[in-house]
Amino acid sequence: MHNAPPGRRRPTPAAGVPLIDGIDKVTGRARYTADLEHRGALVGRILRSPVGHGEILRLDVTRARRLEGVVAVVTGEDCRHTYGVLPVAMNEYPLARGKVRYRGEPVAAVAAIDAETAARALALIELEVRELPAHYDTASARAPGAVLLHEDRPGNIERAVHHVFGDPAAGFATADLVREACIDCAEVNHAQIEPHAALAEYDPQTARLTMQSVSQVTFYLHLMLARCLQMEESRIRVIKPFVGGGFGARVEALNFEIVTAMLARAAEGRVLMELTREETFITHRARPQTSVRIKLGLTRDGRLTACECEVVQRGGAYAGYGIITILYAGALLHGLYDIPAVKYDGYRVYTNLPPCGAMRGHGSVDTRHAFEVLLDRMARELGLDPFAVRRRNLLVAPTRTLNELAVNSYGLADCLDRVEEASGWRGRRGHLPRGKGLGMACSHYVSGAAKPIHWTGEPHAVVNLKLDWDGSVTALTGAADIGQGSSTMVAIAVAETLGVPIERIRVVAGDSATTPKDNGAYSSRITFMVGNAAIDAARRLKKLLIAAAAHKLGEDPENLDCLGGLFGSTRATQTTLSFADAAKAALVNEGTLTVKGTFTCPPEAQGGKHKGGAVGSTMGFSYGAQVVEVSVDEATGRIVVERVWIALDCGFAINPLAVRGQIEGSVWMGMGQALMEETRYLDGMPAHASLLEYHVPTSVDSPPIEAYIVESIDPNGPFGAKETSEGALAGFAPALIAAVADALDVDLDQLPATPDRVMDALVARRRRQRLQHQPAGDAK
Amino acid sequence: MLDDGRSTRGKRILRVRLNGLWREDAVADNQLLVDYLRESVGLTGTKTGCDGGECGACTVLLDDQAIPACLTLAVRCEGRSIETIEGLAAGGRLNRLQRAFHEHLGTQCGFCTPGMIMAAEALLRRQPAPSDQQIREALAGNLCRCTGYVKILESVRAAAADA
């Protein structure tokens, strides 16, 4: 590994550096997919299923095809190949064939000379569907005799997971307190501000396709385009322009992207597809509605003895990432605390709703929420401080969890200390006026999946560096910068390793014609994997430069280093060589230099041998602890978040400015899920598909967030770094629910904690109290 | 465009002062300002993030007032002054809000940023030293999904202090 020794100097200014593409963003120069030059491009539009479940009896596009200005019409007949992100579960067609399984599923598409013509063409398509019984919730889909969405999945179960580690029965037997909770978390959506869009160009002369899209993982898109269009991979080029947020929405190839390519090929030209916000919501692929039944055992002094957990996820109509999501939900019960026994049963259920997928904190968020909420309740019952209970169950790194996940660094204890102190917990908890409360919770997340979904035997990441006669260093990476700052991270890693100012580094990212393949922006893998590959590449380049500089200066290479862009002896001689001159010297007899750096997760980091054991495995977990302060209005049930204190162990902050931005953003996204975000369907019809109906917090709803960085210096991370973008999210909701419990002594079992649910809980509590105070027999 | 006369019917000449320069364009009566800016003029800094009036990404200034360009007909701007994100960096120098959003990471993915900066610009023109609550309220119609608004607030505060 390429870790730096602890205590090394910080590679960047202490506060961090602005994004290398930040000026493009603040000037409006940054071009997102819909901004790309598209004069003369055709306009693509999609016809969608009007029913939740049905058999397609007739689909006639003749009249649409005949309309003047329509250049291409495609249907399911034009692609008989399934696609999907998991090689074992590709059960979706870009355009429905035979059956439709959710309202809004793409059925046909047109490319026309303008939007008006495209809309008229859609209206001319004749679609006849025989409706089938539809299942919009997991109970109905799992009931005996339920109509199957997919013939090969009895009971509409996409995947059932049953894992037992340790001896749960023995664990519960030694507990002083065993409690259970049933927690329900609503489905939520990424709601990234940029709606989906794709620009595809097919050149019939060369039979080549160029696709520009909003993807977070251009490699998966590339694979699925080749599969669905039956084209050689080498004839396809995928480019990622600026992307307006992802949060997991774009980590799998999406139907509209493949459809746009199909249209471009059929039209033998260029097609721009811009989805509306409503269609962007319907495309979905976000966090499923999840029911968690959880049972914990605690000793009187707060030691966890066993955990039993059952999770049911409403997955929607197709597989997508579903198998991974339901596995994550169980796997990440481990790795945060030391638990002697864990039993997990997970069920991913097909329903006639838009398919769910990956969303920030993939799979772990709702389970973590239920776990932390129950732990808080049990701590109260035992009269224990919630911080003390967490401290009682800490892991000691390095270790392996019961399910074979490697924990190599662990800063949770420091995180707890930081937020306990910063929030004034000890003096304030229990002393706030009625209606105000403090709550806390912990969370963690992986720094990249140690086993990639498409296993090819390649390294987990590759970065190329090009050094040319002008002394400039160009880093080529397939890593997708979607606003998280990954290109800036690559620039810092290369500059710091070479010993040059960051301005000397140019980063070219996300173009399959020029940049090495990358697995993209998912599972918070980029800093750990691409960062390590960038350091490896820069070390190789530096070795060449030092050899050339040593030759030029007549020094021993062993004694040379480059600092601040100057090569000089580490002994006290005065002779130095500028970086540009060293570059010129290195190019003699060689010409332009290209070096490659790689990073590979060793097999022992790739999880256990049990079925599904690779999911959850990672080289490093981030750890977070947070405290949330709330005010709750007893008359209206409205919760106001006053303040949040969050400490995150990110190993090492390569760019503290960006790390804080990621921590604040993930805490805030957890707040949205906790307080207000919820998709709603009426007989399968989305009732939430606008940003007016799907409420995300505005600037007025958003509290001050105090973020503290904890640096445990991971032994394998780049400069000791781990992930920082997802780990904090899952802790917010349980900390909020704990704070509401502290404020008003009510237990909330549902997310989001909307005013009506708070009121219901208050009414239930009052009724309970009345019953307790009435003599037996008087109860009504 | 189809040759059935639809596309030319109901067009008129629009005269506006766009980012300081007067110009004339033929626009359809029903063309939205956001489409005029993006498609006709080619100023793609102004974004479309929703199906109408939900997100604030298309915020521009009309005579110093922040307005959603997706709910404004282009012809309503006749004889008036429109400013977009592209007009803020006078002479190639970043405006104080642009500099602050860059340096304080008020922008992550950047998609909401032009609209957010224009809304903040309108605020600072009418209220050079806004309180935190005034900043929050002025930006309440501009959704950001990346920052939690923490660094956006910091950026606007820093820009106000930079006067």
PDB file of N, CA, C and O in Angstrom, chain A residues 169-228:
ATOM      1  N   ALA A 169     -29.355 -16.862  20.230  1.00  0.00           N
ATOM      2  CA  ALA A 169     -30.171 -17.329  21.368  1.00  0.00           C
ATOM      3  C   ALA A 169     -29.368 -17.226  22.655  1.00  0.00           C
ATOM      4  O   ALA A 169     -29.870 -16.736  23.681  1.00  0.00           O
ATOM      5  N   ALA A 170     -28.129 -17.660  22.612  1.00  0.00           N
ATOM      6  CA  ALA A 170     -27.273 -17.576  23.804  1.00  0.00           C
ATOM      7  C   ALA A 170     -27.063 -16.120  24.193  1.00  0.00           C
ATOM      8  O   ALA A 170     -27.051 -15.764  25.380  1.00  0.00           O
ATOM      9  N   GLY A 171     -26.898 -15.271  23.190  1.00  0.00           N
ATOM     10  CA  GLY A 171     -26.696 -13.835  23.457  1.00  0.00           C
ATOM     11  C   GLY A 171     -27.888 -13.230  24.170  1.00  0.00           C
ATOM     12  O   GLY A 171     -27.739 -12.532  25.183  1.00  0.00           O
ATOM     13  N   PHE A 172     -29.095 -13.504  23.654  1.00  0.00           N
ATOM     14  CA  PHE A 172     -30.292 -12.950  24.298  1.00  0.00           C
ATOM     15  C   PHE A 172     -30.464 -13.504  25.708  1.00  0.00           C
ATOM     16  O   PHE A 172     -30.946 -12.818  26.605  1.00  0.00           O
ATOM     17  N   ALA A 173     -30.046 -14.776  25.912  1.00  0.00           N
ATOM     18  CA  ALA A 173     -30.183 -15.396  27.233  1.00  0.00           C
ATOM     19  C   ALA A 173     -29.329 -14.692  28.278  1.00  0.00           C
ATOM     20  O   ALA A 173     -29.688 -14.636  29.456  1.00  0.00           O
ATOM     21  N   THR A 174     -28.204 -14.116  27.860  1.00  0.00           N
ATOM     22  CA  THR A 174     -27.338 -13.445  28.838  1.00  0.00           C
ATOM     23  C   THR A 174     -27.704 -11.976  29.032  1.00  0.00           C
ATOM     24  O   THR A 174     -27.123 -11.287  29.857  1.00  0.00           O
ATOM     25  N   ALA A 175     -28.688 -11.498  28.249  1.00  0.00           N
ATOM     26  CA  ALA A 175     -29.045 -10.075  28.336  1.00  0.00           C
ATOM     27  C   ALA A 175     -29.893  -9.806  29.564  1.00  0.00           C
ATOM     28  O   ALA A 175     -30.649 -10.662  30.018  1.00  0.00           O
ATOM     29  N   ASP A 176     -29.769  -8.588  30.117  1.00  0.00           N
ATOM     30  CA  ASP A 176     -30.661  -8.167  31.198  1.00  0.00           C
ATOM     31  C   ASP A 176     -31.920  -7.526  30.642  1.00  0.00           C
ATOM     32  O   ASP A 176     -32.947  -7.462  31.304  1.00  0.00           O
ATOM     33  N   LEU A 177     -31.802  -7.004  29.428  1.00  0.00           N
ATOM     34  CA  LEU A 177     -32.970  -6.364  28.808  1.00  0.00           C
ATOM     35  C   LEU A 177     -33.006  -6.747  27.337  1.00  0.00           C
ATOM     36  O   LEU A 177     -32.006  -6.591  26.621  1.00  0.00           O
ATOM     37  N   VAL A 178     -34.138  -7.277  26.904  1.00  0.00           N
ATOM     38  CA  VAL A 178     -34.331  -7.589  25.486  1.00  0.00           C
ATOM     39  C   VAL A 178     -35.559  -6.804  25.015  1.00  0.00           C
ATOM     40  O   VAL A 178     -36.618  -6.862  25.647  1.00  0.00           O
ATOM     41  N   ARG A 179     -35.396  -6.056  23.980  1.00  0.00           N
ATOM     42  CA  ARG A 179     -36.522  -5.268  23.463  1.00  0.00           C
ATOM     43  C   ARG A 179     -36.567  -5.372  21.941  1.00  0.00           C
ATOM     44  O   ARG A 179     -35.567  -5.646  21.290  1.00  0.00           O
ATOM     45  N   GLU A 180     -37.774  -5.107  21.422  1.00  0.00           N
ATOM     46  CA  GLU A 180     -37.986  -5.171  19.988  1.00  0.00           C
ATOM     47  C   GLU A 180     -38.614  -3.878  19.506  1.00  0.00           C
ATOM     48  O   GLU A 180     -39.326  -3.216  20.266  1.00  0.00           O
ATOM     49  N   ALA A 181     -38.393  -3.535  18.267  1.00  0.00           N
ATOM     50  CA  ALA A 181     -39.083  -2.377  17.690  1.00  0.00           C
ATOM     51  C   ALA A 181     -39.379  -2.668  16.225  1.00  0.00           C
ATOM     52  O   ALA A 181     -38.628  -3.388  15.563  1.00  0.00           O
ATOM     53  N   CYS A 182     -40.498  -2.124  15.756  1.00  0.00           N
ATOM     54  CA  CYS A 182     -40.828  -2.192  14.334  1.00  0.00           C
ATOM     55  C   CYS A 182     -40.802  -0.770  13.787  1.00  0.00           C
ATOM     56  O   CYS A 182     -41.577   0.088  14.236  1.00  0.00           O
ATOM     57  N   ILE A 183     -39.905  -0.537  12.884  1.00  0.00           N
ATOM     58  CA  ILE A 183     -39.671   0.817  12.385  1.00  0.00           C
ATOM     59  C   ILE A 183     -39.940   0.825  10.892  1.00  0.00           C
ATOM     60  O   ILE A 183     -39.476  -0.067  10.166  1.00  0.00           O
ATOM     61  N   ASP A 184     -40.672   1.838  10.452  1.00  0.00           N
ATOM     62  CA  ASP A 184     -41.017   1.938   9.040  1.00  0.00           C
ATOM     63  C   ASP A 184     -40.422   3.219   8.445  1.00  0.00           C
ATOM     64  O   ASP A 184     -40.611   4.300   8.991  1.00  0.00           O
ATOM     65  N   CYS A 185     -39.702   3.054   7.354  1.00  0.00           N
ATOM     66  CA  CYS A 185     -39.069   4.213   6.708  1.00  0.00           C
ATOM     67  C   CYS A 185     -39.634   4.369   5.297  1.00  0.00           C
ATOM     68  O   CYS A 185     -39.619   3.426   4.502  1.00  0.00           O
ATOM     69  N   ALA A 186     -40.109   5.561   4.997  1.00  0.00           N
ATOM     70  CA  ALA A 186     -40.719   5.819   3.690  1.00  0.00           C
ATOM     71  C   ALA A 186     -39.673   5.754   2.581  1.00  0.00           C
ATOM     72  O   ALA A 186     -38.476   5.930   2.813  1.00  0.00           O
ATOM     73  N   GLU A 187     -40.160   5.519   1.373  1.00  0.00           N
ATOM     74  CA  GLU A 187     -39.296   5.606   0.197  1.00  0.00           C
ATOM     75  C   GLU A 187     -38.926   7.070  -0.026  1.00  0.00           C
ATOM     76  O   GLU A 187     -39.762   7.956   0.140  1.00  0.00           O
ATOM     77  N   VAL A 188     -37.678   7.294  -0.369  1.00  0.00           N
ATOM     78  CA  VAL A 188     -37.223   8.661  -0.663  1.00  0.00           C
ATOM     79  C   VAL A 188     -36.523   8.676  -2.022  1.00  0.00           C
ATOM     80  O   VAL A 188     -36.276   7.622  -2.609  1.00  0.00           O
ATOM     81  N   ASN A 189     -36.260   9.870  -2.504  1.00  0.00           N
ATOM     82  CA  ASN A 189     -35.664  10.015  -3.832  1.00  0.00           C
ATOM     83  C   ASN A 189     -34.451  10.943  -3.762  1.00  0.00           C
ATOM     84  O   ASN A 189     -34.396  11.826  -2.917  1.00  0.00           O
ATOM     85  N   HIS A 190     -33.512  10.735  -4.676  1.00  0.00           N
ATOM     86  CA  HIS A 190     -32.290  11.548  -4.687  1.00  0.00           C
ATOM     87  C   HIS A 190     -32.599  13.026  -4.912  1.00  0.00           C
ATOM     88  O   HIS A 190     -31.975  13.893  -4.318  1.00  0.00           O
ATOM     89  N   ALA A 191     -33.540  13.282  -5.823  1.00  0.00           N
ATOM     90  CA  ALA A 191     -33.918  14.661  -6.167  1.00  0.00           C
ATOM     91  C   ALA A 191     -32.707  15.551  -6.455  1.00  0.00           C
ATOM     92  O   ALA A 191     -32.657  16.710  -6.042  1.00  0.00           O
ATOM     93  N   GLN A 192     -31.741  14.994  -7.167  1.00  0.00           N
ATOM     94  CA  GLN A 192     -30.632  15.850  -7.629  1.00  0.00           C
ATOM     95  C   GLN A 192     -31.223  16.956  -8.504  1.00  0.00           C
ATOM     96  O   GLN A 192     -32.221  16.747  -9.179  1.00  0.00           O
ATOM     97  N   ILE A 193     -30.621  18.134  -8.453  1.00  0.00           N
ATOM     98  CA  ILE A 193     -31.292  19.284  -9.069  1.00  0.00           C
ATOM     99  C   ILE A 193     -31.264  19.229 -10.604  1.00  0.00           C
ATOM    100  O   ILE A 193     -32.118  19.785 -11.275  1.00  0.00           O
ATOM    101  N   GLU A 194     -30.297  18.556 -11.186  1.00  0.00           N
ATOM    102  CA  GLU A 194     -30.283  18.445 -12.645  1.00  0.00           C
ATOM    103  C   GLU A 194     -31.198  17.302 -13.092  1.00  0.00           C
ATOM    104  O   GLU A 194     -30.965  16.143 -12.746  1.00  0.00           O
ATOM    105  N   PRO A 195     -32.222  17.597 -13.877  1.00  0.00           N
ATOM    106  CA  PRO A 195     -33.053  16.503 -14.393  1.00  0.00           C
ATOM    107  C   PRO A 195     -32.223  15.625 -15.332  1.00  0.00           C
ATOM    108  O   PRO A 195     -31.196  16.051 -15.872  1.00  0.00           O
ATOM    109  N   HIS A 196     -32.692  14.395 -15.548  1.00  0.00           N
ATOM    110  CA  HIS A 196     -31.962  13.476 -16.434  1.00  0.00           C
ATOM    111  C   HIS A 196     -31.921  14.007 -17.865  1.00  0.00           C
ATOM    112  O   HIS A 196     -32.898  14.602 -18.345  1.00  0.00           O
ATOM    113  N   ALA A 197     -30.826  13.746 -18.552  1.00  0.00           N
ATOM    114  CA  ALA A 197     -30.696  14.145 -19.952  1.00  0.00           C
ATOM    115  C   ALA A 197     -29.615  13.291 -20.600  1.00  0.00           C
ATOM    116  O   ALA A 197     -28.709  12.788 -19.927  1.00  0.00           O
ATOM    117  N   ALA A 198     -29.735  13.097 -21.906  1.00  0.00           N
ATOM    118  CA  ALA A 198     -28.710  12.366 -22.657  1.00  0.00           C
ATOM    119  C   ALA A 198     -28.647  12.925 -24.069  1.00  0.00           C
ATOM    120  O   ALA A 198     -29.666  13.320 -24.636  1.00  0.00           O
ATOM    121  N   LEU A 199     -27.439  12.954 -24.617  1.00  0.00           N
ATOM    122  CA  LEU A 199     -27.236  13.395 -25.999  1.00  0.00           C
ATOM    123  C   LEU A 199     -26.459  12.280 -26.710  1.00  0.00           C
ATOM    124  O   LEU A 199     -25.323  11.988 -26.336  1.00  0.00           O
ATOM    125  N   ALA A 200     -27.107  11.665 -27.685  1.00  0.00           N
ATOM    126  CA  ALA A 200     -26.474  10.539 -28.383  1.00  0.00           C
ATOM    127  C   ALA A 200     -26.303  10.885 -29.859  1.00  0.00           C
ATOM    128  O   ALA A 200     -27.178  11.511 -30.470  1.00  0.00           O
ATOM    129  N   GLU A 201     -25.184  10.454 -30.415  1.00  0.00           N
ATOM    130  CA  GLU A 201     -24.938  10.692 -31.839  1.00  0.00           C
ATOM    131  C   GLU A 201     -24.465   9.392 -32.481  1.00  0.00           C
ATOM    132  O   GLU A 201     -23.520   8.775 -32.004  1.00  0.00           O
ATOM    133  N   TYR A 202     -25.172   9.000 -33.518  1.00  0.00           N
ATOM    134  CA  TYR A 202     -24.767   7.792 -34.248  1.00  0.00           C
ATOM    135  C   TYR A 202     -24.332   8.214 -35.644  1.00  0.00           C
ATOM    136  O   TYR A 202     -25.062   8.916 -36.348  1.00  0.00           O
ATOM    137  N   ASP A 203     -23.133   7.783 -36.013  1.00  0.00           N
ATOM    138  CA  ASP A 203     -22.607   8.106 -37.340  1.00  0.00           C
ATOM    139  C   ASP A 203     -22.728   6.864 -38.222  1.00  0.00           C
ATOM    140  O   ASP A 203     -21.983   5.894 -38.028  1.00  0.00           O
ATOM    141  N   PRO A 204     -23.663   6.869 -39.183  1.00  0.00           N
ATOM    142  CA  PRO A 204     -23.871   5.666 -39.988  1.00  0.00           C
ATOM    143  C   PRO A 204     -22.678   5.355 -40.887  1.00  0.00           C
ATOM    144  O   PRO A 204     -22.486   4.208 -41.290  1.00  0.00           O
ATOM    145  N   GLN A 205     -21.858   6.358 -41.208  1.00  0.00           N
ATOM    146  CA  GLN A 205     -20.697   6.117 -42.074  1.00  0.00           C
ATOM    147  C   GLN A 205     -19.662   5.246 -41.369  1.00  0.00           C
ATOM    148  O   GLN A 205     -19.081   4.344 -41.963  1.00  0.00           O
ATOM    149  N   THR A 206     -19.420   5.535 -40.092  1.00  0.00           N
ATOM    150  CA  THR A 206     -18.387   4.788 -39.366  1.00  0.00           C
ATOM    151  C   THR A 206     -18.996   3.766 -38.410  1.00  0.00           C
ATOM    152  O   THR A 206     -18.261   3.022 -37.778  1.00  0.00           O
ATOM    153  N   ALA A 207     -20.321   3.763 -38.312  1.00  0.00           N
ATOM    154  CA  ALA A 207     -21.026   2.883 -37.370  1.00  0.00           C
ATOM    155  C   ALA A 207     -20.496   3.064 -35.949  1.00  0.00           C
ATOM    156  O   ALA A 207     -20.209   2.107 -35.231  1.00  0.00           O
ATOM    157  N   ARG A 208     -20.347   4.326 -35.553  1.00  0.00           N
ATOM    158  CA  ARG A 208     -19.889   4.635 -34.192  1.00  0.00           C
ATOM    159  C   ARG A 208     -20.952   5.425 -33.449  1.00  0.00           C
ATOM    160  O   ARG A 208     -21.660   6.239 -34.049  1.00  0.00           O
ATOM    161  N   LEU A 209     -20.990   5.184 -32.143  1.00  0.00           N
ATOM    162  CA  LEU A 209     -21.954   5.877 -31.288  1.00  0.00           C
ATOM    163  C   LEU A 209     -21.200   6.695 -30.245  1.00  0.00           C
ATOM    164  O   LEU A 209     -20.280   6.184 -29.616  1.00  0.00           O
ATOM    165  N   THR A 210     -21.595   7.962 -30.115  1.00  0.00           N
ATOM    166  CA  THR A 210     -21.044   8.782 -29.035  1.00  0.00           C
ATOM    167  C   THR A 210     -22.182   9.172 -28.107  1.00  0.00           C
ATOM    168  O   THR A 210     -23.183   9.719 -28.554  1.00  0.00           O
ATOM    169  N   MET A 211     -21.994   8.866 -26.840  1.00  0.00           N
ATOM    170  CA  MET A 211     -23.053   9.112 -25.855  1.00  0.00           C
ATOM    171  C   MET A 211     -22.537  10.058 -24.786  1.00  0.00           C
ATOM    172  O   MET A 211     -21.483   9.817 -24.196  1.00  0.00           O
ATOM    173  N   GLN A 212     -23.259  11.151 -24.571  1.00  0.00           N
ATOM    174  CA  GLN A 212     -22.933  12.043 -23.449  1.00  0.00           C
ATOM    175  C   GLN A 212     -24.145  12.032 -22.530  1.00  0.00           C
ATOM    176  O   GLN A 212     -25.261  12.242 -22.972  1.00  0.00           O
ATOM    177  N   SER A 213     -23.874  11.783 -21.262  1.00  0.00           N
ATOM    178  CA  SER A 213     -25.015  11.607 -20.367  1.00  0.00           C
ATOM    179  C   SER A 213     -24.660  11.983 -18.938  1.00  0.00           C
ATOM    180  O   SER A 213     -23.509  12.271 -18.616  1.00  0.00           O
ATOM    181  N   VAL A 214     -25.679  11.932 -18.098  1.00  0.00           N
ATOM    182  CA  VAL A 214     -25.561  12.365 -16.704  1.00  0.00           C
ATOM    183  C   VAL A 214     -25.002  11.269 -15.789  1.00  0.00           C
ATOM    184  O   VAL A 214     -25.178  11.321 -14.584  1.00  0.00           O
ATOM    185  N   SER A 215     -24.315  10.308 -16.356  1.00  0.00           N
ATOM    186  CA  SER A 215     -23.923   9.108 -15.615  1.00  0.00           C
ATOM    187  C   SER A 215     -22.907   9.351 -14.497  1.00  0.00           C
ATOM    188  O   SER A 215     -22.023  10.188 -14.616  1.00  0.00           O
ATOM    189  N   GLN A 216     -23.034   8.566 -13.427  1.00  0.00           N
ATOM    190  CA  GLN A 216     -22.013   8.506 -12.381  1.00  0.00           C
ATOM    191  C   GLN A 216     -21.024   7.385 -12.665  1.00  0.00           C
ATOM    192  O   GLN A 216     -19.945   7.347 -12.081  1.00  0.00           O
ATOM    193  N   VAL A 217     -21.449   6.404 -13.473  1.00  0.00           N
ATOM    194  CA  VAL A 217     -20.585   5.267 -13.800  1.00  0.00           C
ATOM    195  C   VAL A 217     -20.665   5.042 -15.314  1.00  0.00           C
ATOM    196  O   VAL A 217     -21.470   4.242 -15.796  1.00  0.00           O
ATOM    197  N   THR A 218     -19.846   5.746 -16.045  1.00  0.00           N
ATOM    198  CA  THR A 218     -19.917   5.680 -17.513  1.00  0.00           C
ATOM    199  C   THR A 218     -19.573   4.275 -18.011  1.00  0.00           C
ATOM    200  O   THR A 218     -20.033   3.872 -19.072  1.00  0.00           O
ATOM    201  N   PHE A 219     -18.780   3.549 -17.243  1.00  0.00           N
ATOM    202  CA  PHE A 219     -18.410   2.193 -17.655  1.00  0.00           C
ATOM    203  C   PHE A 219     -19.644   1.288 -17.743  1.00  0.00           C
ATOM    204  O   PHE A 219     -19.814   0.523 -18.692  1.00  0.00           O
ATOM    205  N   TYR A 220     -20.518   1.345 -16.733  1.00  0.00           N
ATOM    206  CA  TYR A 220     -21.731   0.515 -16.782  1.00  0.00           C
ATOM    207  C   TYR A 220     -22.604   0.914 -17.965  1.00  0.00           C
ATOM    208  O   TYR A 220     -23.195   0.071 -18.641  1.00  0.00           O
ATOM    209  N   LEU A 221     -22.711   2.219 -18.190  1.00  0.00           N
ATOM    210  CA  LEU A 221     -23.521   2.692 -19.311  1.00  0.00           C
ATOM    211  C   LEU A 221     -22.950   2.166 -20.632  1.00  0.00           C
ATOM    212  O   LEU A 221     -23.690   1.675 -21.490  1.00  0.00           O
ATOM    213  N   HIS A 222     -21.641   2.249 -20.739  1.00  0.00           N
ATOM    214  CA  HIS A 222     -20.937   1.759 -21.925  1.00  0.00           C
ATOM    215  C   HIS A 222     -21.251   0.274 -22.170  1.00  0.00           C
ATOM    216  O   HIS A 222     -21.617  -0.144 -23.274  1.00  0.00           O
ATOM    217  N   LEU A 223     -21.152  -0.515 -21.105  1.00  0.00           N
ATOM    218  CA  LEU A 223     -21.440  -1.955 -21.190  1.00  0.00           C
ATOM    219  C   LEU A 223     -22.872  -2.214 -21.664  1.00  0.00           C
ATOM    220  O   LEU A 223     -23.118  -3.068 -22.520  1.00  0.00           O
ATOM    221  N   MET A 224     -23.808  -1.498 -21.078  1.00  0.00           N
ATOM    222  CA  MET A 224     -25.230  -1.759 -21.383  1.00  0.00           C
ATOM    223  C   MET A 224     -25.609  -1.245 -22.768  1.00  0.00           C
ATOM    224  O   MET A 224     -26.463  -1.830 -23.434  1.00  0.00           O
ATOM    225  N   LEU A 225     -24.978  -0.163 -23.230  1.00  0.00           N
ATOM    226  CA  LEU A 225     -25.228   0.307 -24.596  1.00  0.00           C
ATOM    227  C   LEU A 225     -24.767  -0.764 -25.587  1.00  0.00           C
ATOM    228  O   LEU A 225     -25.468  -1.092 -26.548  1.00  0.00           O
ATOM    229  N   ALA A 226     -23.589  -1.327 -25.326  1.00  0.00           N
ATOM    230  CA  ALA A 226     -23.065  -2.354 -26.228  1.00  0.00           C
ATOM    231  C   ALA A 226     -23.983  -3.575 -26.229  1.00  0.00           C
ATOM    232  O   ALA A 226     -24.289  -4.147 -27.274  1.00  0.00           O
ATOM    233  N   ARG A 227     -24.466  -3.933 -25.048  1.00  0.00           N
ATOM    234  CA  ARG A 227     -25.323  -5.116 -24.927  1.00  0.00           C
ATOM    235  C   ARG A 227     -26.669  -4.905 -25.618  1.00  0.00           C
ATOM    236  O   ARG A 227     -27.113  -5.736 -26.404  1.00  0.00           O
ATOM    237  N   CYS A 228     -27.320  -3.791 -25.316  1.00  0.00           N
ATOM    238  CA  CYS A 228     -28.674  -3.573 -25.839  1.00  0.00           C
ATOM    239  C   CYS A 228     -28.666  -3.224 -27.325  1.00  0.00           C
ATOM    240  O   CYS A 228     -29.591  -3.577 -28.048  1.00  0.00           O
TER     241      CYS A 228
END
